[in-house]
PDB file of C-alpha atoms in Angstrom:
ATOM      1  CA  MET O   8      -8.058  22.403 -12.758  1.00 95.00           C
ATOM      2  CA  ARG O   9     -11.203  23.666 -11.053  1.00 96.00           C
ATOM      3  CA  VAL O  10     -14.057  24.586 -13.366  1.00 97.00           C
ATOM      4  CA  ILE O  11     -16.493  26.802 -11.472  1.00 97.00           C
ATOM      5  CA  THR O  12     -19.732  27.977 -13.032  1.00 96.00           C
ATOM      6  CA  ILE O  13     -20.948  31.203 -11.452  1.00 96.00           C
ATOM      7  CA  GLY O  14     -24.715  31.403 -11.665  1.00 94.00           C
ATOM      8  CA  SER O  15     -27.540  33.607 -10.467  1.00 92.00           C
ATOM      9  CA  GLY O  16     -31.276  33.218 -10.473  1.00 83.00           C
ATOM     10  CA  LYS O  17     -31.991  36.687 -11.820  1.00 84.00           C
ATOM     11  CA  GLY O  18     -30.183  39.488 -13.572  1.00 85.00           C
ATOM     12  CA  GLY O  19     -28.912  42.665 -11.963  1.00 89.00           C
ATOM     13  CA  VAL O  20     -27.284  41.012  -8.965  1.00 94.00           C
ATOM     14  CA  GLY O  21     -23.713  41.689 -10.164  1.00 95.00           C
ATOM     15  CA  ARG O  22     -22.704  38.200 -11.300  1.00 96.00           C
ATOM     16  CA  SER O  23     -20.645  39.236 -14.329  1.00 96.00           C
ATOM     17  CA  VAL O  24     -18.890  42.065 -12.473  1.00 97.00           C
ATOM     18  CA  PHE O  25     -18.057  39.681  -9.638  1.00 98.00           C
ATOM     19  CA  THR O  26     -16.729  37.045 -12.057  1.00 98.00           C
ATOM     20  CA  ALA O  27     -14.472  39.539 -13.817  1.00 98.00           C
ATOM     21  CA  ASN O  28     -13.058  40.919 -10.582  1.00 98.00           C
ATOM     22  CA  LEU O  29     -12.594  37.473  -9.039  1.00 98.00           C
ATOM     23  CA  GLY O  30     -10.699  36.285 -12.112  1.00 98.00           C
ATOM     24  CA  VAL O  31      -8.320  39.233 -11.936  1.00 98.00           C
ATOM     25  CA  VAL O  32      -7.726  38.713  -8.219  1.00 98.00           C
ATOM     26  CA  MET O  33      -6.999  35.015  -8.732  1.00 98.00           C
ATOM     27  CA  ALA O  34      -4.482  35.889 -11.438  1.00 97.00           C
ATOM     28  CA  ASN O  35      -2.925  38.555  -9.225  1.00 96.00           C
ATOM     29  CA  LYS O  36      -2.452  35.878  -6.585  1.00 96.00           C
ATOM     30  CA  GLY O  37      -0.497  33.705  -8.993  1.00 96.00           C
ATOM     31  CA  LYS O  38      -3.242  31.329 -10.149  1.00 97.00           C
ATOM     32  CA  SER O  39      -3.589  30.782 -13.889  1.00 98.00           C
ATOM     33  CA  THR O  40      -7.212  31.693 -14.522  1.00 98.00           C
ATOM     34  CA  LEU O  41      -9.507  31.672 -17.541  1.00 98.00           C
ATOM     35  CA  ILE O  42     -12.803  33.563 -17.611  1.00 98.00           C
ATOM     36  CA  ILE O  43     -15.343  32.272 -20.135  1.00 98.00           C
ATOM     37  CA  ASP O  44     -18.371  34.409 -20.960  1.00 96.00           C
ATOM     38  CA  GLY O  45     -21.095  31.777 -21.069  1.00 93.00           C
ATOM     39  CA  SER O  46     -23.772  34.455 -21.209  1.00 89.00           C
ATOM     40  CA  VAL O  47     -23.623  34.648 -24.989  1.00 85.00           C
ATOM     41  CA  THR O  48     -26.991  36.346 -25.529  1.00 84.00           C
ATOM     42  CA  SER O  49     -26.165  39.117 -23.045  1.00 86.00           C
ATOM     43  CA  PRO O  50     -22.353  39.208 -22.939  1.00 90.00           C
ATOM     44  CA  SER O  51     -20.482  41.448 -20.525  1.00 93.00           C
ATOM     45  CA  GLN O  52     -16.906  40.227 -20.181  1.00 96.00           C
ATOM     46  CA  ALA O  53     -15.806  41.798 -23.475  1.00 95.00           C
ATOM     47  CA  LEU O  54     -16.967  45.171 -22.162  1.00 94.00           C
ATOM     48  CA  PHE O  55     -15.202  44.818 -18.832  1.00 95.00           C
ATOM     49  CA  PHE O  56     -11.901  43.910 -20.501  1.00 96.00           C
ATOM     50  CA  ASN O  57     -12.176  46.321 -23.455  1.00 94.00           C
ATOM     51  CA  LEU O  58     -12.472  43.491 -25.986  1.00 95.00           C
ATOM     52  CA  GLU O  59     -15.586  44.677 -27.810  1.00 91.00           C
ATOM     53  CA  LYS O  60     -13.780  45.068 -31.131  1.00 92.00           C
ATOM     54  CA  VAL O  61     -11.781  41.831 -31.258  1.00 94.00           C
ATOM     55  CA  SER O  62     -12.450  39.736 -34.346  1.00 92.00           C
ATOM     56  CA  LYS O  63     -12.153  36.306 -32.697  1.00 94.00           C
ATOM     57  CA  THR O  64     -14.509  35.402 -29.871  1.00 95.00           C
ATOM     58  CA  LEU O  65     -16.083  32.409 -28.153  1.00 94.00           C
ATOM     59  CA  ASN O  66     -18.816  32.413 -30.793  1.00 91.00           C
ATOM     60  CA  GLY O  67     -16.393  31.648 -33.616  1.00 91.00           C
ATOM     61  CA  ALA O  68     -14.638  28.987 -31.562  1.00 92.00           C
ATOM     62  CA  LEU O  69     -17.968  27.278 -30.899  1.00 91.00           C
ATOM     63  CA  GLU O  70     -18.646  27.261 -34.637  1.00 89.00           C
ATOM     64  CA  GLY O  71     -15.295  25.556 -35.204  1.00 89.00           C
ATOM     65  CA  LYS O  72     -13.840  28.420 -37.223  1.00 91.00           C
ATOM     66  CA  PHE O  73     -10.615  28.423 -35.172  1.00 93.00           C
ATOM     67  CA  PRO O  74      -9.174  26.847 -32.000  1.00 94.00           C
ATOM     68  CA  TYR O  75     -10.512  28.464 -28.845  1.00 94.00           C
ATOM     69  CA  LYS O  76      -7.021  29.612 -27.834  1.00 96.00           C
ATOM     70  CA  GLU O  77      -7.043  32.100 -30.708  1.00 96.00           C
ATOM     71  CA  ALA O  78      -9.959  33.868 -28.981  1.00 96.00           C
ATOM     72  CA  VAL O  79      -8.279  34.021 -25.559  1.00 97.00           C
ATOM     73  CA  TYR O  80      -6.921  37.426 -24.556  1.00 98.00           C
ATOM     74  CA  GLU O  81      -4.742  38.478 -21.650  1.00 97.00           C
ATOM     75  CA  GLY O  82      -6.222  40.910 -19.173  1.00 95.00           C
ATOM     76  CA  PRO O  83      -4.997  42.685 -16.035  1.00 94.00           C
ATOM     77  CA  GLY O  84      -2.780  40.624 -13.789  1.00 92.00           C
ATOM     78  CA  GLY O  85      -2.364  38.017 -16.511  1.00 96.00           C
ATOM     79  CA  VAL O  86      -5.930  36.719 -16.337  1.00 98.00           C
ATOM     80  CA  ASN O  87      -7.076  35.078 -19.570  1.00 98.00           C
ATOM     81  CA  VAL O  88     -10.461  35.991 -21.022  1.00 98.00           C
ATOM     82  CA  LEU O  89     -12.536  34.138 -23.607  1.00 98.00           C
ATOM     83  CA  PRO O  90     -15.177  36.757 -24.466  1.00 97.00           C
ATOM     84  CA  ALA O  91     -18.461  36.280 -26.269  1.00 93.00           C
ATOM     85  CA  ALA O  92     -19.254  38.497 -29.247  1.00 88.00           C
ATOM     86  CA  VAL O  93     -21.290  41.629 -28.611  1.00 81.00           C
ATOM     87  CA  THR O  94     -22.685  42.132 -32.131  1.00 68.00           C
ATOM     88  CA  LEU O  95     -26.300  41.120 -32.736  1.00 57.00           C
ATOM     89  CA  ASP O  96     -25.667  38.882 -35.737  1.00 56.00           C
ATOM     90  CA  LYS O  97     -23.111  36.779 -33.858  1.00 60.00           C
ATOM     91  CA  ILE O  98     -25.280  36.620 -30.750  1.00 57.00           C
ATOM     92  CA  ARG O  99     -28.161  35.192 -32.772  1.00 61.00           C
ATOM     93  CA  GLY O 100     -26.022  32.492 -34.369  1.00 62.00           C
ATOM     94  CA  ALA O 101     -24.178  31.322 -31.259  1.00 69.00           C
ATOM     95  CA  LYS O 102     -23.854  27.541 -30.912  1.00 77.00           C
ATOM     96  CA  VAL O 103     -24.190  27.632 -27.145  1.00 81.00           C
ATOM     97  CA  SER O 104     -24.538  23.886 -26.596  1.00 83.00           C
ATOM     98  CA  ARG O 105     -20.987  23.348 -27.872  1.00 90.00           C
ATOM     99  CA  ILE O 106     -19.493  25.081 -24.846  1.00 91.00           C
ATOM    100  CA  VAL O 107     -19.732  21.765 -23.001  1.00 92.00           C
ATOM    101  CA  ASP O 108     -17.369  20.012 -25.409  1.00 92.00           C
ATOM    102  CA  LEU O 109     -15.063  23.024 -25.533  1.00 91.00           C
ATOM    103  CA  VAL O 110     -14.578  23.189 -21.773  1.00 94.00           C
ATOM    104  CA  GLN O 111     -14.500  19.472 -21.056  1.00 93.00           C
ATOM    105  CA  ASN O 112     -12.337  18.334 -23.971  1.00 92.00           C
ATOM    106  CA  HIS O 113     -10.201  21.269 -25.046  1.00 93.00           C
ATOM    107  CA  VAL O 114      -9.593  23.731 -22.212  1.00 95.00           C
ATOM    108  CA  GLU O 115      -6.633  22.651 -20.109  1.00 94.00           C
ATOM    109  CA  GLY O 116      -3.603  23.970 -18.284  1.00 95.00           C
ATOM    110  CA  TYR O 117      -5.367  26.390 -15.937  1.00 97.00           C
ATOM    111  CA  ASP O 118      -5.672  26.376 -12.183  1.00 97.00           C
ATOM    112  CA  TYR O 119      -9.148  27.883 -12.409  1.00 98.00           C
ATOM    113  CA  VAL O 120     -11.769  28.251 -15.113  1.00 98.00           C
ATOM    114  CA  LEU O 121     -14.616  30.621 -14.222  1.00 98.00           C
ATOM    115  CA  ILE O 122     -17.732  30.377 -16.392  1.00 97.00           C
ATOM    116  CA  ASP O 123     -20.013  33.409 -16.253  1.00 97.00           C
ATOM    117  CA  ALA O 124     -23.418  31.748 -16.769  1.00 94.00           C
ATOM    118  CA  SER O 125     -26.462  33.716 -17.842  1.00 89.00           C
ATOM    119  CA  ASN O 126     -29.278  34.204 -15.371  1.00 85.00           C
ATOM    120  CA  GLY O 127     -32.453  32.143 -15.469  1.00 76.00           C
ATOM    121  CA  LEU O 128     -32.646  28.711 -17.066  1.00 75.00           C
ATOM    122  CA  ARG O 129     -32.116  29.408 -20.735  1.00 80.00           C
ATOM    123  CA  LYS O 130     -30.376  27.077 -23.173  1.00 85.00           C
ATOM    124  CA  GLU O 131     -27.070  28.881 -22.689  1.00 86.00           C
ATOM    125  CA  THR O 132     -27.440  28.686 -18.909  1.00 90.00           C
ATOM    126  CA  ILE O 133     -27.920  24.932 -19.021  1.00 90.00           C
ATOM    127  CA  ALA O 134     -24.898  24.605 -21.312  1.00 91.00           C
ATOM    128  CA  SER O 135     -22.752  26.526 -18.809  1.00 92.00           C
ATOM    129  CA  PHE O 136     -24.014  24.269 -16.025  1.00 93.00           C
ATOM    130  CA  LYS O 137     -23.141  21.147 -17.990  1.00 93.00           C
ATOM    131  CA  ALA O 138     -19.695  22.518 -18.824  1.00 93.00           C
ATOM    132  CA  GLY O 139     -18.782  23.200 -15.212  1.00 94.00           C
ATOM    133  CA  GLU O 140     -17.882  20.959 -12.304  1.00 95.00           C
ATOM    134  CA  GLU O 141     -18.823  23.205  -9.399  1.00 95.00           C
ATOM    135  CA  LEU O 142     -21.519  25.838  -8.953  1.00 95.00           C
ATOM    136  CA  LEU O 143     -21.061  29.092  -7.098  1.00 96.00           C
ATOM    137  CA  VAL O 144     -24.365  30.923  -6.651  1.00 96.00           C
ATOM    138  CA  LEU O 145     -24.393  34.705  -6.482  1.00 97.00           C
ATOM    139  CA  THR O 146     -27.421  36.509  -5.106  1.00 97.00           C
ATOM    140  CA  ILE O 147     -28.474  39.659  -3.321  1.00 97.00           C
ATOM    141  CA  PRO O 148     -30.119  39.525   0.132  1.00 97.00           C
ATOM    142  CA  GLU O 149     -33.699  39.833  -1.100  1.00 95.00           C
ATOM    143  CA  MET O 150     -36.320  37.092  -1.019  1.00 95.00           C
ATOM    144  CA  THR O 151     -37.133  37.182  -4.734  1.00 93.00           C
ATOM    145  CA  ALA O 152     -33.463  36.899  -5.690  1.00 94.00           C
ATOM    146  CA  VAL O 153     -32.768  34.115  -3.189  1.00 94.00           C
ATOM    147  CA  SER O 154     -35.870  32.241  -4.353  1.00 92.00           C
ATOM    148  CA  ASP O 155     -34.682  32.410  -7.960  1.00 91.00           C
ATOM    149  CA  SER O 156     -31.200  31.341  -6.859  1.00 91.00           C
ATOM    150  CA  MET O 157     -32.721  28.306  -5.173  1.00 90.00           C
ATOM    151  CA  LYS O 158     -34.190  27.273  -8.521  1.00 88.00           C
ATOM    152  CA  THR O 159     -30.753  27.698 -10.069  1.00 87.00           C
ATOM    153  CA  LYS O 160     -29.172  25.471  -7.439  1.00 89.00           C
ATOM    154  CA  VAL O 161     -31.805  22.738  -7.808  1.00 88.00           C
ATOM    155  CA  SER O 162     -31.645  22.759 -11.602  1.00 85.00           C
ATOM    156  CA  SER O 163     -27.848  22.647 -11.664  1.00 82.00           C
ATOM    157  CA  GLY O 164     -27.916  19.673  -9.319  1.00 81.00           C
ATOM    158  CA  PHE O 165     -29.864  17.661 -11.882  1.00 83.00           C
ATOM    159  CA  LEU O 166     -27.046  18.425 -14.337  1.00 83.00           C
ATOM    160  CA  GLY O 167     -24.310  17.109 -12.071  1.00 80.00           C
ATOM    161  CA  LEU O 168     -22.916  20.374 -10.716  1.00 85.00           C
ATOM    162  CA  ASP O 169     -21.634  20.373  -7.147  1.00 84.00           C
ATOM    163  CA  PRO O 170     -22.947  23.525  -5.395  1.00 92.00           C
ATOM    164  CA  ILE O 171     -20.084  24.810  -3.267  1.00 94.00           C
ATOM    165  CA  GLY O 172     -21.822  27.799  -1.733  1.00 96.00           C
ATOM    166  CA  VAL O 173     -23.394  31.222  -2.009  1.00 97.00           C
ATOM    167  CA  VAL O 174     -21.955  34.706  -2.408  1.00 98.00           C
ATOM    168  CA  ILE O 175     -24.280  37.442  -1.181  1.00 98.00           C
ATOM    169  CA  ASN O 176     -23.681  40.676  -3.063  1.00 98.00           C
ATOM    170  CA  LYS O 177     -24.729  44.322  -2.608  1.00 98.00           C
ATOM    171  CA  ILE O 178     -25.458  44.099   1.107  1.00 97.00           C
ATOM    172  CA  LYS O 179     -26.691  47.449   2.432  1.00 96.00           C
ATOM    173  CA  GLY O 180     -27.610  46.387   5.956  1.00 93.00           C
ATOM    174  CA  GLU O 181     -31.233  47.416   5.559  1.00 94.00           C
ATOM    175  CA  ASP O 182     -34.037  45.898   7.631  1.00 92.00           C
ATOM    176  CA  HIS O 183     -35.742  44.151   4.719  1.00 93.00           C
ATOM    177  CA  GLU O 184     -32.607  42.249   3.705  1.00 96.00           C
ATOM    178  CA  LEU O 185     -32.307  38.564   4.509  1.00 96.00           C
ATOM    179  CA  PRO O 186     -29.515  37.721   6.960  1.00 97.00           C
ATOM    180  CA  SER O 187     -26.903  35.227   5.860  1.00 96.00           C
ATOM    181  CA  GLU O 188     -28.263  32.597   8.223  1.00 97.00           C
ATOM    182  CA  GLU O 189     -31.643  32.768   6.506  1.00 96.00           C
ATOM    183  CA  VAL O 190     -30.054  32.536   3.059  1.00 96.00           C
ATOM    184  CA  GLU O 191     -28.161  29.447   4.178  1.00 96.00           C
ATOM    185  CA  ARG O 192     -31.356  27.901   5.541  1.00 95.00           C
ATOM    186  CA  ILE O 193     -33.259  28.503   2.307  1.00 94.00           C
ATOM    187  CA  MET O 194     -30.449  27.450  -0.021  1.00 93.00           C
ATOM    188  CA  ASN O 195     -29.123  24.629   2.189  1.00 93.00           C
ATOM    189  CA  ILE O 196     -25.550  25.510   1.214  1.00 95.00           C
ATOM    190  CA  PRO O 197     -23.083  27.750   3.063  1.00 96.00           C
ATOM    191  CA  VAL O 198     -22.672  31.468   2.530  1.00 97.00           C
ATOM    192  CA  LEU O 199     -19.007  31.778   1.592  1.00 97.00           C
ATOM    193  CA  CYS O 200     -18.729  35.520   1.077  1.00 97.00           C
ATOM    194  CA  GLU O 201     -20.686  38.648   2.002  1.00 98.00           C
ATOM    195  CA  ILE O 202     -19.963  41.639  -0.229  1.00 98.00           C
ATOM    196  CA  PRO O 203     -21.213  45.060   0.878  1.00 98.00           C
ATOM    197  CA  PHE O 204     -22.880  47.485  -1.481  1.00 97.00           C
ATOM    198  CA  ASP O 205     -20.036  49.654  -2.764  1.00 97.00           C
ATOM    199  CA  GLU O 206     -20.553  52.725  -4.916  1.00 96.00           C
ATOM    200  CA  ASN O 207     -17.001  52.246  -6.185  1.00 96.00           C
ATOM    201  CA  VAL O 208     -18.201  49.293  -8.267  1.00 96.00           C
ATOM    202  CA  ARG O 209     -20.332  51.538 -10.469  1.00 94.00           C
ATOM    203  CA  LYS O 210     -17.627  54.210 -10.569  1.00 95.00           C
ATOM    204  CA  SER O 211     -14.982  51.693 -11.656  1.00 95.00           C
ATOM    205  CA  ILE O 212     -17.179  50.502 -14.535  1.00 92.00           C
ATOM    206  CA  ASN O 213     -17.716  54.103 -15.631  1.00 91.00           C
ATOM    207  CA  GLN O 214     -13.945  54.533 -15.577  1.00 91.00           C
ATOM    208  CA  GLY O 215     -13.485  51.465 -17.769  1.00 90.00           C
ATOM    209  CA  GLN O 216     -11.644  49.717 -14.942  1.00 93.00           C
ATOM    210  CA  LEU O 217     -12.155  46.690 -12.754  1.00 95.00           C
ATOM    211  CA  LEU O 218     -12.702  47.486  -9.105  1.00 96.00           C
ATOM    212  CA  VAL O 219      -9.970  45.236  -7.719  1.00 96.00           C
ATOM    213  CA  ASN O 220      -7.364  47.136  -9.727  1.00 95.00           C
ATOM    214  CA  TRP O 221      -8.910  50.605  -9.616  1.00 95.00           C
ATOM    215  CA  LYS O 222      -9.567  50.660  -5.857  1.00 96.00           C
ATOM    216  CA  PRO O 223      -8.235  47.450  -4.309  1.00 96.00           C
ATOM    217  CA  ASP O 224      -8.779  48.820  -0.798  1.00 96.00           C
ATOM    218  CA  SER O 225     -12.499  49.469  -1.346  1.00 97.00           C
ATOM    219  CA  PRO O 226     -14.896  47.368   0.777  1.00 97.00           C
ATOM    220  CA  ALA O 227     -16.171  45.188  -2.079  1.00 98.00           C
ATOM    221  CA  ALA O 228     -12.693  44.629  -3.542  1.00 98.00           C
ATOM    222  CA  GLU O 229     -11.336  43.521  -0.179  1.00 98.00           C
ATOM    223  CA  LYS O 230     -14.151  40.987   0.228  1.00 98.00           C
ATOM    224  CA  ILE O 231     -13.539  39.575  -3.261  1.00 98.00           C
ATOM    225  CA  SER O 232      -9.847  39.238  -2.425  1.00 98.00           C
ATOM    226  CA  GLU O 233     -10.732  37.421   0.804  1.00 97.00           C
ATOM    227  CA  PHE O 234     -12.931  35.019  -1.143  1.00 98.00           C
ATOM    228  CA  ALA O 235     -10.103  34.338  -3.601  1.00 97.00           C
ATOM    229  CA  ASP O 236      -7.910  33.452  -0.617  1.00 97.00           C
ATOM    230  CA  TYR O 237     -10.630  31.073   0.555  1.00 96.00           C
ATOM    231  CA  LEU O 238     -10.661  29.263  -2.797  1.00 95.00           C
ATOM    232  CA  ILE O 239      -6.882  29.009  -2.810  1.00 93.00           C
ATOM    233  CA  ASP O 240      -6.780  27.765   0.793  1.00 89.00           C
ATOM    234  CA  GLU O 241      -9.210  24.992  -0.179  1.00 78.00           C
ATOM    235  CA  GLU O 242      -6.465  23.513  -2.319  1.00 72.00           C
TER     236      GLU O 242
END
């Protein structure tokens, strides 16, 4: 079982959308996959998978109210999703530090576990880092974002995460954007995937769909599928 924490230095780079789509693609390719929304103070996975109204979430599992499996829901392609609660009262009371014990001592039986970590270096971010085994950094090709991602990589290293590489998202091909070679030089880890800016991403969210199912032949969806193949080939 590979436990991959997907982190980003700043918000707005598309980390949660990428995690959701990658999880669905992995499931579509026959890999049992669990997505955990580790961003409990700004959860997104429940929205992407239409789980906003479910009564059992990660928050309750972390409080010990029920086994975590009771808060796991099946999504498109058979992907499993452990969403965080979206109501303010449950967000405030989340026991985020307990995610480490949950992942390391209770989650089992999956080929892949993808943890959607919050941006920055908040308490919940550190908990997601500690819970994972590998770190995948997602950034956009701008200096401020890459600089923040570098901090994420360094901090995760102190917590024992193995940084496997970088995914560069929302590439428009504009002059001010950093080329992949420069991102690799700054981060000192390989760029594993380059995802172009794709207007279909926003449209799919507005449609209540995930891009890889709604328009699997769109440029961004094809790149995510290629990256899933890369992870599988690593096995």
